[in-house]
Amino acid sequence: MNYPAHAYSAGPLAEAQQLVTSAARELGGDPGARALLDECDARLRQPLRVALAGSIKAGKSTLLNALVGQSIAPTDATECTRVVTWYRTGATPTVTAFAADGAAANVTLRRGAGAHGLTFALDDLRWTPTGPHAVDHLEVRWPTPALARTTIIDTPGTSSLSREVSERTLRLLTPADLDADAVSVPGADAVVYLLRRLDAADLHFLEQVGSGGPTGPLGVVGVVSRADEISAGRIDALHSARQVAARFATELERTGLCQAVIPVAGLLAFAAATLTQPEYLAFAALAALPADTIELALLSADRFARPDLDLPVPAPMRAQLLDRFGMFGVRMATELVRTGIRDAATLAAELAARSGIDELRTVLDVQFGQRAEQLKAHSALTTLDRVLTAHPGTRADQLLPRVRTLLADVHGFAELRLLGRLRTDELPLPAADLAELFRLIGGAGVAVHVRLGLPADTDPATLRAHATDAARRWRTRSRHPLIDQVTAAACLTAVRSAEGALSQLSPSP
């Protein structure tokens, strides 16, 4: 994902930095407050933080590997899945365990074969499972471009049998209530929430996180994970998964808890990113078989892996294909090669497209990447609000009205909230107007030409004319005598977005 700087987001970030600096100066005599504000200031200069959350075995680690394009997160059920793990950029691959008392120790990385080949050897630490030397969290440093732009946080399952394990995720995403001794900086700026099914536990967790709420992250995107397992891994599994995602989205529309719901086959996405030439040749050999032969072989995973099955691909390689691609991926890859794909690179690209990972990356770029500055500013301002409220009676109190004004009025925040509500509220507008509203407030991207629905090479004069016309039309809509208050507010948000585009297009004096 590419995170360009945009005028829409530079303002709140710069002002948030100034307010944090001023508050630190006024509260410098309070070590606790100063430490929080110093952390807040540092956060504004770091990459965006995106947390992966969801129930146990939702596929968080697999999706992380797919997004990064490398195997950097263990996907088997080990102790590391019970603690929060931070994935940051680094010069060399390293894993560090941190204890509750601040102690740190290096963790050995072990690699094996197959999809579950990476292991963090926490058993070598010889730390007690409870007490001050229990593992509090892990930090993974890895040299990959994806982590240079975004810090990814892999969280424990929200439905763990251990209440303490589940609460680690909630504490990361929703800091404690206003209390001078409990205020903390939110762990993440945005959340990707993985859903295998939409049940009461998922809804309860999303409500606690509260997209755009007073302390939670401003952006939440839902993912129907392990989509390839829907319909028992048949070739139409992703089509079925899209129907499931649409149903989940409809349910979530009533609450506005997610800004989008995307189906993704994480295992296939990761396998596509790391497809090898021997694997491609194996698929080519399978694709050359008569259709009835390969269909019979793929009746079940157990049958496909049988050593006595007479196929041109050895049993160990078949087992590897199942482990890495799953039944859906094996069927999909074989069919793609049968229909004309002739090299590994093309097959990898086609599998990635069908896995849903490309669509997810696009959504994450639009919702999070292009608004990274806004999301970081929101995290900083919510923390500053809580710090100032928890430490009353100082000169820093004069900063509080401005902090709350920014949280309430910054237009970028208003756009994000409206994007999250567009599916929730049935606005009485024609479909074409709703599509324009979505685009104008940055639903497809925040670049001016994208907001206005024009080509990238459109000349500035034409862009200004379209922005002026958009502002005029949406202001007229907002003043219609029969319009309801919610729709009028949405129209005014569109007006401000169009005016923001004009301000970016204003010719230099």
Short mmCIF file of N, CA and C in Angstrom, two decimals, residues 231-393:
data_model
loop_
_atom_site.label_atom_id
_atom_site.label_comp_id
_atom_site.label_asym_id
_atom_site.label_seq_id
_atom_site.Cartn_x
_atom_site.Cartn_y
_atom_site.Cartn_z
N SER A 231 -18.52 -23.61 1.24
CA SER A 231 -18.91 -24.56 0.18
C SER A 231 -17.91 -25.70 0.06
N ALA A 232 -17.28 -26.06 1.19
CA ALA A 232 -16.38 -27.21 1.24
C ALA A 232 -15.24 -27.11 0.24
N GLY A 233 -14.78 -25.89 -0.03
CA GLY A 233 -13.63 -25.71 -0.90
C GLY A 233 -13.92 -25.95 -2.37
N ARG A 234 -15.20 -25.93 -2.79
CA ARG A 234 -15.51 -26.12 -4.20
C ARG A 234 -15.01 -24.93 -5.01
N ILE A 235 -15.01 -25.08 -6.33
CA ILE A 235 -14.46 -24.06 -7.20
C ILE A 235 -15.25 -22.75 -7.11
N ASP A 236 -16.52 -22.85 -6.65
CA ASP A 236 -17.35 -21.65 -6.53
C ASP A 236 -17.34 -21.09 -5.10
N ALA A 237 -16.34 -21.48 -4.30
CA ALA A 237 -16.31 -21.08 -2.89
C ALA A 237 -16.28 -19.57 -2.72
N LEU A 238 -15.50 -18.86 -3.56
CA LEU A 238 -15.42 -17.40 -3.40
C LEU A 238 -16.74 -16.72 -3.75
N HIS A 239 -17.47 -17.30 -4.71
CA HIS A 239 -18.80 -16.74 -5.02
C HIS A 239 -19.71 -16.89 -3.81
N SER A 240 -19.68 -18.06 -3.18
CA SER A 240 -20.49 -18.27 -1.98
C SER A 240 -20.03 -17.35 -0.87
N ALA A 241 -18.71 -17.14 -0.76
CA ALA A 241 -18.18 -16.26 0.28
C ALA A 241 -18.63 -14.83 0.08
N ARG A 242 -18.77 -14.40 -1.17
CA ARG A 242 -19.25 -13.04 -1.43
C ARG A 242 -20.71 -12.90 -0.98
N GLN A 243 -21.47 -13.94 -1.16
CA GLN A 243 -22.85 -13.90 -0.68
C GLN A 243 -22.89 -13.82 0.84
N VAL A 244 -21.99 -14.56 1.49
CA VAL A 244 -21.89 -14.49 2.95
C VAL A 244 -21.47 -13.09 3.38
N ALA A 245 -20.46 -12.54 2.69
CA ALA A 245 -19.99 -11.19 3.03
C ALA A 245 -21.11 -10.17 2.88
N ALA A 246 -21.92 -10.32 1.82
CA ALA A 246 -23.03 -9.40 1.62
C ALA A 246 -24.03 -9.51 2.76
N ARG A 247 -24.27 -10.75 3.23
CA ARG A 247 -25.19 -10.92 4.34
C ARG A 247 -24.64 -10.30 5.61
N PHE A 248 -23.33 -10.53 5.86
CA PHE A 248 -22.70 -9.91 7.04
C PHE A 248 -22.77 -8.39 6.94
N ALA A 249 -22.49 -7.87 5.75
CA ALA A 249 -22.52 -6.41 5.56
C ALA A 249 -23.91 -5.86 5.85
N THR A 250 -24.94 -6.59 5.39
CA THR A 250 -26.31 -6.15 5.65
C THR A 250 -26.59 -6.10 7.15
N GLU A 251 -26.12 -7.13 7.87
CA GLU A 251 -26.30 -7.13 9.32
C GLU A 251 -25.56 -5.97 9.97
N LEU A 252 -24.33 -5.74 9.52
CA LEU A 252 -23.52 -4.68 10.13
C LEU A 252 -24.00 -3.30 9.71
N GLU A 253 -24.75 -3.22 8.60
CA GLU A 253 -25.29 -1.94 8.18
C GLU A 253 -26.21 -1.33 9.25
N ARG A 254 -26.82 -2.19 10.00
CA ARG A 254 -27.75 -1.69 11.02
C ARG A 254 -27.01 -0.99 12.16
N THR A 255 -25.73 -1.26 12.28
CA THR A 255 -24.95 -0.68 13.37
C THR A 255 -23.86 0.26 12.89
N GLY A 256 -23.45 0.14 11.61
CA GLY A 256 -22.37 0.98 11.11
C GLY A 256 -21.02 0.65 11.72
N LEU A 257 -20.84 -0.61 12.19
CA LEU A 257 -19.62 -0.96 12.90
C LEU A 257 -18.44 -1.22 11.98
N CYS A 258 -18.69 -1.50 10.70
CA CYS A 258 -17.61 -1.73 9.74
C CYS A 258 -17.82 -0.84 8.53
N GLN A 259 -16.73 -0.36 7.95
CA GLN A 259 -16.82 0.48 6.77
C GLN A 259 -16.90 -0.33 5.49
N ALA A 260 -16.54 -1.62 5.56
CA ALA A 260 -16.63 -2.51 4.41
C ALA A 260 -16.48 -3.93 4.94
N VAL A 261 -16.99 -4.91 4.17
CA VAL A 261 -16.82 -6.32 4.50
C VAL A 261 -16.35 -7.02 3.23
N ILE A 262 -15.16 -7.64 3.28
CA ILE A 262 -14.53 -8.23 2.11
C ILE A 262 -14.27 -9.71 2.35
N PRO A 263 -14.63 -10.61 1.39
CA PRO A 263 -14.27 -12.02 1.54
C PRO A 263 -12.84 -12.26 1.07
N VAL A 264 -12.06 -12.99 1.85
CA VAL A 264 -10.66 -13.27 1.49
C VAL A 264 -10.31 -14.71 1.83
N ALA A 265 -9.69 -15.41 0.90
CA ALA A 265 -9.12 -16.73 1.14
C ALA A 265 -7.65 -16.52 1.49
N GLY A 266 -7.36 -16.34 2.77
CA GLY A 266 -6.01 -15.97 3.19
C GLY A 266 -4.97 -17.00 2.83
N LEU A 267 -5.30 -18.28 2.99
CA LEU A 267 -4.33 -19.33 2.67
C LEU A 267 -3.96 -19.29 1.20
N LEU A 268 -4.94 -19.14 0.32
CA LEU A 268 -4.66 -19.05 -1.11
C LEU A 268 -3.88 -17.79 -1.44
N ALA A 269 -4.21 -16.69 -0.79
CA ALA A 269 -3.51 -15.44 -1.05
C ALA A 269 -2.02 -15.56 -0.71
N PHE A 270 -1.72 -16.16 0.44
CA PHE A 270 -0.32 -16.33 0.83
C PHE A 270 0.38 -17.31 -0.10
N ALA A 271 -0.28 -18.41 -0.45
CA ALA A 271 0.33 -19.38 -1.35
C ALA A 271 0.62 -18.75 -2.71
N ALA A 272 -0.30 -17.90 -3.19
CA ALA A 272 -0.08 -17.23 -4.46
C ALA A 272 1.14 -16.31 -4.41
N ALA A 273 1.31 -15.63 -3.28
CA ALA A 273 2.44 -14.70 -3.14
C ALA A 273 3.77 -15.43 -3.09
N THR A 274 3.75 -16.71 -2.73
CA THR A 274 5.00 -17.47 -2.57
C THR A 274 5.04 -18.71 -3.46
N LEU A 275 4.24 -18.71 -4.54
CA LEU A 275 4.19 -19.85 -5.47
C LEU A 275 5.57 -20.15 -6.04
N THR A 276 5.95 -21.43 -6.06
CA THR A 276 7.26 -21.84 -6.58
C THR A 276 7.10 -22.49 -7.96
N GLN A 277 8.19 -22.56 -8.68
CA GLN A 277 8.16 -23.21 -9.99
C GLN A 277 7.80 -24.69 -9.90
N PRO A 278 8.36 -25.47 -8.94
CA PRO A 278 7.93 -26.87 -8.82
C PRO A 278 6.43 -27.02 -8.57
N GLU A 279 5.84 -26.08 -7.80
CA GLU A 279 4.41 -26.15 -7.57
C GLU A 279 3.64 -25.87 -8.85
N TYR A 280 4.10 -24.91 -9.63
CA TYR A 280 3.45 -24.64 -10.91
C TYR A 280 3.51 -25.86 -11.82
N LEU A 281 4.67 -26.50 -11.89
CA LEU A 281 4.83 -27.69 -12.74
C LEU A 281 3.91 -28.81 -12.27
N ALA A 282 3.71 -28.92 -10.95
CA ALA A 282 2.80 -29.94 -10.43
C ALA A 282 1.37 -29.65 -10.89
N PHE A 283 0.95 -28.39 -10.82
CA PHE A 283 -0.38 -28.03 -11.29
C PHE A 283 -0.52 -28.28 -12.80
N ALA A 284 0.55 -28.00 -13.54
CA ALA A 284 0.51 -28.24 -14.99
C ALA A 284 0.34 -29.72 -15.30
N ALA A 285 1.01 -30.57 -14.52
CA ALA A 285 0.88 -32.01 -14.72
C ALA A 285 -0.54 -32.48 -14.41
N LEU A 286 -1.12 -31.93 -13.34
CA LEU A 286 -2.49 -32.31 -13.00
C LEU A 286 -3.48 -31.81 -14.06
N ALA A 287 -3.24 -30.61 -14.57
CA ALA A 287 -4.14 -30.03 -15.57
C ALA A 287 -4.12 -30.81 -16.88
N ALA A 288 -3.03 -31.54 -17.14
CA ALA A 288 -2.92 -32.31 -18.38
C ALA A 288 -3.71 -33.61 -18.33
N LEU A 289 -4.19 -33.99 -17.16
CA LEU A 289 -4.96 -35.23 -17.02
C LEU A 289 -6.35 -35.07 -17.64
N PRO A 290 -6.97 -36.15 -18.04
CA PRO A 290 -8.36 -36.08 -18.49
C PRO A 290 -9.25 -35.49 -17.39
N ALA A 291 -10.26 -34.75 -17.76
CA ALA A 291 -11.10 -34.03 -16.80
C ALA A 291 -11.72 -34.97 -15.77
N ASP A 292 -12.22 -36.15 -16.22
CA ASP A 292 -12.85 -37.04 -15.26
C ASP A 292 -11.85 -37.63 -14.27
N THR A 293 -10.59 -37.80 -14.71
CA THR A 293 -9.56 -38.33 -13.81
C THR A 293 -9.25 -37.36 -12.69
N ILE A 294 -9.03 -36.09 -13.03
CA ILE A 294 -8.67 -35.12 -12.00
C ILE A 294 -9.88 -34.81 -11.11
N GLU A 295 -11.08 -34.82 -11.67
CA GLU A 295 -12.27 -34.60 -10.85
C GLU A 295 -12.43 -35.70 -9.82
N LEU A 296 -12.16 -36.94 -10.23
CA LEU A 296 -12.25 -38.06 -9.30
C LEU A 296 -11.18 -37.94 -8.22
N ALA A 297 -9.97 -37.52 -8.60
CA ALA A 297 -8.87 -37.38 -7.63
C ALA A 297 -9.16 -36.27 -6.61
N LEU A 298 -9.92 -35.26 -7.03
CA LEU A 298 -10.19 -34.12 -6.15
C LEU A 298 -11.54 -34.21 -5.45
N LEU A 299 -12.07 -35.41 -5.34
CA LEU A 299 -13.32 -35.58 -4.62
C LEU A 299 -13.19 -35.19 -3.15
N SER A 300 -12.00 -35.43 -2.58
CA SER A 300 -11.74 -35.08 -1.19
C SER A 300 -10.25 -34.90 -0.99
N ALA A 301 -9.90 -34.21 0.10
CA ALA A 301 -8.48 -34.00 0.40
C ALA A 301 -7.80 -35.34 0.71
N ASP A 302 -8.48 -36.20 1.45
CA ASP A 302 -7.90 -37.50 1.79
C ASP A 302 -7.60 -38.31 0.54
N ARG A 303 -8.52 -38.30 -0.39
CA ARG A 303 -8.31 -39.08 -1.63
C ARG A 303 -7.15 -38.48 -2.43
N PHE A 304 -7.10 -37.18 -2.56
CA PHE A 304 -6.04 -36.54 -3.35
C PHE A 304 -4.65 -36.83 -2.78
N ALA A 305 -4.55 -36.97 -1.46
CA ALA A 305 -3.24 -37.18 -0.82
C ALA A 305 -2.84 -38.65 -0.73
N ARG A 306 -3.72 -39.58 -1.13
CA ARG A 306 -3.41 -41.00 -0.98
C ARG A 306 -2.16 -41.39 -1.75
N PRO A 307 -1.19 -42.06 -1.10
CA PRO A 307 0.05 -42.45 -1.79
C PRO A 307 -0.17 -43.43 -2.93
N ASP A 308 -1.24 -44.23 -2.86
CA ASP A 308 -1.45 -45.25 -3.89
C ASP A 308 -2.24 -44.72 -5.08
N LEU A 309 -2.59 -43.44 -5.08
CA LEU A 309 -3.33 -42.87 -6.19
C LEU A 309 -2.39 -42.65 -7.37
N ASP A 310 -2.77 -43.16 -8.53
CA ASP A 310 -1.92 -43.09 -9.72
C ASP A 310 -2.06 -41.73 -10.39
N LEU A 311 -1.20 -40.81 -10.00
CA LEU A 311 -1.18 -39.47 -10.57
C LEU A 311 0.25 -39.10 -10.93
N PRO A 312 0.44 -38.17 -11.89
CA PRO A 312 1.80 -37.79 -12.31
C PRO A 312 2.51 -36.89 -11.31
N VAL A 313 1.89 -36.58 -10.20
CA VAL A 313 2.50 -35.76 -9.15
C VAL A 313 2.71 -36.65 -7.92
N PRO A 314 3.94 -36.77 -7.41
CA PRO A 314 4.21 -37.63 -6.25
C PRO A 314 3.36 -37.23 -5.05
N ALA A 315 3.08 -38.21 -4.20
CA ALA A 315 2.24 -37.97 -3.02
C ALA A 315 2.79 -36.87 -2.12
N PRO A 316 4.11 -36.80 -1.85
CA PRO A 316 4.61 -35.71 -0.99
C PRO A 316 4.32 -34.32 -1.57
N MET A 317 4.43 -34.17 -2.89
CA MET A 317 4.12 -32.88 -3.50
C MET A 317 2.63 -32.59 -3.42
N ARG A 318 1.79 -33.62 -3.58
CA ARG A 318 0.35 -33.41 -3.45
C ARG A 318 0.00 -32.95 -2.03
N ALA A 319 0.66 -33.57 -1.05
CA ALA A 319 0.43 -33.15 0.34
C ALA A 319 0.86 -31.70 0.55
N GLN A 320 1.96 -31.31 -0.08
CA GLN A 320 2.42 -29.92 0.03
C GLN A 320 1.42 -28.96 -0.61
N LEU A 321 0.88 -29.33 -1.76
CA LEU A 321 -0.10 -28.47 -2.41
C LEU A 321 -1.34 -28.29 -1.54
N LEU A 322 -1.80 -29.38 -0.92
CA LEU A 322 -2.95 -29.27 -0.03
C LEU A 322 -2.65 -28.38 1.17
N ASP A 323 -1.46 -28.55 1.74
CA ASP A 323 -1.07 -27.77 2.92
C ASP A 323 -0.97 -26.29 2.59
N ARG A 324 -0.44 -26.00 1.42
CA ARG A 324 -0.19 -24.59 1.07
C ARG A 324 -1.40 -23.91 0.42
N PHE A 325 -2.15 -24.63 -0.41
CA PHE A 325 -3.21 -24.01 -1.20
C PHE A 325 -4.61 -24.39 -0.73
N GLY A 326 -4.75 -25.50 0.01
CA GLY A 326 -6.07 -25.99 0.36
C GLY A 326 -6.76 -26.59 -0.86
N MET A 327 -7.86 -27.29 -0.64
CA MET A 327 -8.57 -27.93 -1.75
C MET A 327 -9.07 -26.90 -2.77
N PHE A 328 -9.58 -25.78 -2.27
CA PHE A 328 -10.05 -24.76 -3.20
C PHE A 328 -8.92 -24.27 -4.09
N GLY A 329 -7.75 -24.01 -3.49
CA GLY A 329 -6.63 -23.52 -4.26
C GLY A 329 -6.12 -24.52 -5.27
N VAL A 330 -6.08 -25.80 -4.89
CA VAL A 330 -5.64 -26.84 -5.83
C VAL A 330 -6.60 -26.92 -7.01
N ARG A 331 -7.89 -26.92 -6.73
CA ARG A 331 -8.87 -26.96 -7.80
C ARG A 331 -8.78 -25.73 -8.70
N MET A 332 -8.67 -24.55 -8.07
CA MET A 332 -8.61 -23.31 -8.83
C MET A 332 -7.36 -23.26 -9.70
N ALA A 333 -6.19 -23.58 -9.12
CA ALA A 333 -4.94 -23.52 -9.87
C ALA A 333 -4.95 -24.51 -11.03
N THR A 334 -5.44 -25.72 -10.79
CA THR A 334 -5.49 -26.72 -11.87
C THR A 334 -6.39 -26.26 -13.00
N GLU A 335 -7.54 -25.68 -12.66
CA GLU A 335 -8.46 -25.21 -13.67
C GLU A 335 -7.88 -24.03 -14.46
N LEU A 336 -7.17 -23.13 -13.79
CA LEU A 336 -6.58 -21.98 -14.48
C LEU A 336 -5.51 -22.43 -15.47
N VAL A 337 -4.69 -23.39 -15.05
CA VAL A 337 -3.67 -23.89 -15.98
C VAL A 337 -4.33 -24.61 -17.15
N ARG A 338 -5.38 -25.36 -16.86
CA ARG A 338 -6.10 -26.08 -17.93
C ARG A 338 -6.66 -25.11 -18.96
N THR A 339 -7.07 -23.90 -18.51
CA THR A 339 -7.70 -22.95 -19.42
C THR A 339 -6.71 -22.01 -20.10
N GLY A 340 -5.41 -22.25 -19.91
CA GLY A 340 -4.47 -21.50 -20.74
C GLY A 340 -3.31 -20.79 -20.07
N ILE A 341 -3.23 -20.78 -18.75
CA ILE A 341 -2.09 -20.11 -18.09
C ILE A 341 -0.84 -20.95 -18.30
N ARG A 342 0.26 -20.31 -18.69
CA ARG A 342 1.45 -21.04 -19.10
C ARG A 342 2.71 -20.72 -18.31
N ASP A 343 2.60 -19.96 -17.23
CA ASP A 343 3.80 -19.69 -16.42
C ASP A 343 3.39 -19.41 -14.99
N ALA A 344 4.38 -19.56 -14.08
CA ALA A 344 4.11 -19.45 -12.65
C ALA A 344 3.70 -18.03 -12.25
N ALA A 345 4.30 -17.01 -12.85
CA ALA A 345 4.01 -15.62 -12.47
C ALA A 345 2.55 -15.28 -12.78
N THR A 346 2.08 -15.69 -13.96
CA THR A 346 0.69 -15.40 -14.33
C THR A 346 -0.27 -16.16 -13.43
N LEU A 347 0.07 -17.42 -13.13
CA LEU A 347 -0.79 -18.20 -12.25
C LEU A 347 -0.87 -17.55 -10.86
N ALA A 348 0.27 -17.09 -10.35
CA ALA A 348 0.28 -16.44 -9.03
C ALA A 348 -0.61 -15.21 -9.03
N ALA A 349 -0.54 -14.40 -10.08
CA ALA A 349 -1.35 -13.18 -10.15
C ALA A 349 -2.84 -13.52 -10.21
N GLU A 350 -3.19 -14.54 -10.99
CA GLU A 350 -4.60 -14.93 -11.10
C GLU A 350 -5.13 -15.49 -9.79
N LEU A 351 -4.33 -16.30 -9.11
CA LEU A 351 -4.76 -16.85 -7.83
C LEU A 351 -4.93 -15.74 -6.79
N ALA A 352 -4.01 -14.78 -6.79
CA ALA A 352 -4.12 -13.65 -5.85
C ALA A 352 -5.40 -12.87 -6.10
N ALA A 353 -5.71 -12.62 -7.37
CA ALA A 353 -6.93 -11.87 -7.70
C ALA A 353 -8.17 -12.61 -7.24
N ARG A 354 -8.17 -13.94 -7.40
CA ARG A 354 -9.33 -14.73 -7.01
C ARG A 354 -9.41 -14.96 -5.50
N SER A 355 -8.32 -14.75 -4.80
CA SER A 355 -8.33 -14.94 -3.34
C SER A 355 -9.02 -13.81 -2.60
N GLY A 356 -9.17 -12.66 -3.25
CA GLY A 356 -9.77 -11.50 -2.61
C GLY A 356 -8.75 -10.57 -1.97
N ILE A 357 -7.46 -10.95 -1.97
CA ILE A 357 -6.45 -10.14 -1.28
C ILE A 357 -6.23 -8.81 -1.99
N ASP A 358 -6.35 -8.80 -3.33
CA ASP A 358 -6.17 -7.54 -4.05
C ASP A 358 -7.28 -6.55 -3.72
N GLU A 359 -8.51 -7.05 -3.64
CA GLU A 359 -9.63 -6.18 -3.26
C GLU A 359 -9.45 -5.65 -1.85
N LEU A 360 -8.99 -6.52 -0.95
CA LEU A 360 -8.76 -6.07 0.43
C LEU A 360 -7.68 -5.01 0.48
N ARG A 361 -6.59 -5.21 -0.26
CA ARG A 361 -5.52 -4.21 -0.28
C ARG A 361 -6.03 -2.87 -0.77
N THR A 362 -6.89 -2.90 -1.79
CA THR A 362 -7.45 -1.65 -2.31
C THR A 362 -8.29 -0.95 -1.25
N VAL A 363 -9.13 -1.71 -0.56
CA VAL A 363 -9.97 -1.13 0.49
C VAL A 363 -9.11 -0.57 1.62
N LEU A 364 -8.09 -1.32 2.03
CA LEU A 364 -7.21 -0.86 3.10
C LEU A 364 -6.46 0.40 2.69
N ASP A 365 -6.08 0.47 1.42
CA ASP A 365 -5.37 1.66 0.95
C ASP A 365 -6.28 2.88 0.99
N VAL A 366 -7.52 2.70 0.52
CA VAL A 366 -8.46 3.83 0.48
C VAL A 366 -8.90 4.23 1.88
N GLN A 367 -9.26 3.23 2.71
CA GLN A 367 -9.81 3.53 4.03
C GLN A 367 -8.73 3.89 5.04
N PHE A 368 -7.57 3.26 4.95
CA PHE A 368 -6.52 3.46 5.95
C PHE A 368 -5.29 4.16 5.38
N GLY A 369 -4.75 3.61 4.30
CA GLY A 369 -3.48 4.10 3.77
C GLY A 369 -3.51 5.56 3.38
N GLN A 370 -4.51 5.94 2.57
CA GLN A 370 -4.58 7.31 2.10
C GLN A 370 -5.05 8.27 3.19
N ARG A 371 -5.50 7.73 4.30
CA ARG A 371 -5.94 8.57 5.43
C ARG A 371 -5.08 8.30 6.67
N ALA A 372 -3.87 7.83 6.45
CA ALA A 372 -3.00 7.48 7.58
C ALA A 372 -2.80 8.66 8.53
N GLU A 373 -2.60 9.84 7.98
CA GLU A 373 -2.35 11.02 8.82
C GLU A 373 -3.58 11.34 9.67
N GLN A 374 -4.76 11.23 9.07
CA GLN A 374 -5.99 11.50 9.82
C GLN A 374 -6.17 10.50 10.95
N LEU A 375 -5.94 9.22 10.65
CA LEU A 375 -6.14 8.18 11.66
C LEU A 375 -5.16 8.35 12.82
N LYS A 376 -3.91 8.68 12.50
CA LYS A 376 -2.92 8.90 13.57
C LYS A 376 -3.29 10.13 14.39
N ALA A 377 -3.76 11.18 13.71
CA ALA A 377 -4.16 12.39 14.44
C ALA A 377 -5.34 12.08 15.36
N HIS A 378 -6.28 11.26 14.90
CA HIS A 378 -7.43 10.91 15.73
C HIS A 378 -6.98 10.17 16.99
N SER A 379 -6.04 9.22 16.84
CA SER A 379 -5.52 8.49 18.00
C SER A 379 -4.86 9.44 18.98
N ALA A 380 -4.07 10.38 18.46
CA ALA A 380 -3.37 11.33 19.33
C ALA A 380 -4.34 12.25 20.05
N LEU A 381 -5.33 12.74 19.33
CA LEU A 381 -6.27 13.68 19.94
C LEU A 381 -7.15 13.00 20.99
N THR A 382 -7.58 11.75 20.75
CA THR A 382 -8.38 11.06 21.75
C THR A 382 -7.56 10.81 23.01
N THR A 383 -6.27 10.49 22.83
CA THR A 383 -5.40 10.30 24.00
C THR A 383 -5.21 11.62 24.75
N LEU A 384 -4.97 12.69 24.01
CA LEU A 384 -4.76 14.00 24.62
C LEU A 384 -6.01 14.43 25.39
N ASP A 385 -7.18 14.19 24.82
CA ASP A 385 -8.43 14.51 25.50
C ASP A 385 -8.49 13.80 26.85
N ARG A 386 -8.15 12.52 26.88
CA ARG A 386 -8.24 11.74 28.10
C ARG A 386 -7.18 12.15 29.12
N VAL A 387 -5.99 12.48 28.64
CA VAL A 387 -4.92 12.92 29.55
C VAL A 387 -5.30 14.25 30.20
N LEU A 388 -5.79 15.20 29.41
CA LEU A 388 -6.16 16.51 29.96
C LEU A 388 -7.33 16.39 30.94
N THR A 389 -8.30 15.50 30.61
CA THR A 389 -9.44 15.31 31.50
C THR A 389 -9.02 14.65 32.81
N ALA A 390 -8.02 13.78 32.74
CA ALA A 390 -7.56 13.08 33.94
C ALA A 390 -6.61 13.92 34.79
N HIS A 391 -6.17 15.06 34.27
CA HIS A 391 -5.25 15.94 35.02
C HIS A 391 -5.79 17.36 35.00
N PRO A 392 -6.91 17.61 35.68
CA PRO A 392 -7.52 18.94 35.66
C PRO A 392 -6.76 19.93 36.57
N GLY A 393 -7.13 21.19 36.41
CA GLY A 393 -6.58 22.20 37.30
C GLY A 393 -5.23 22.75 36.91
#
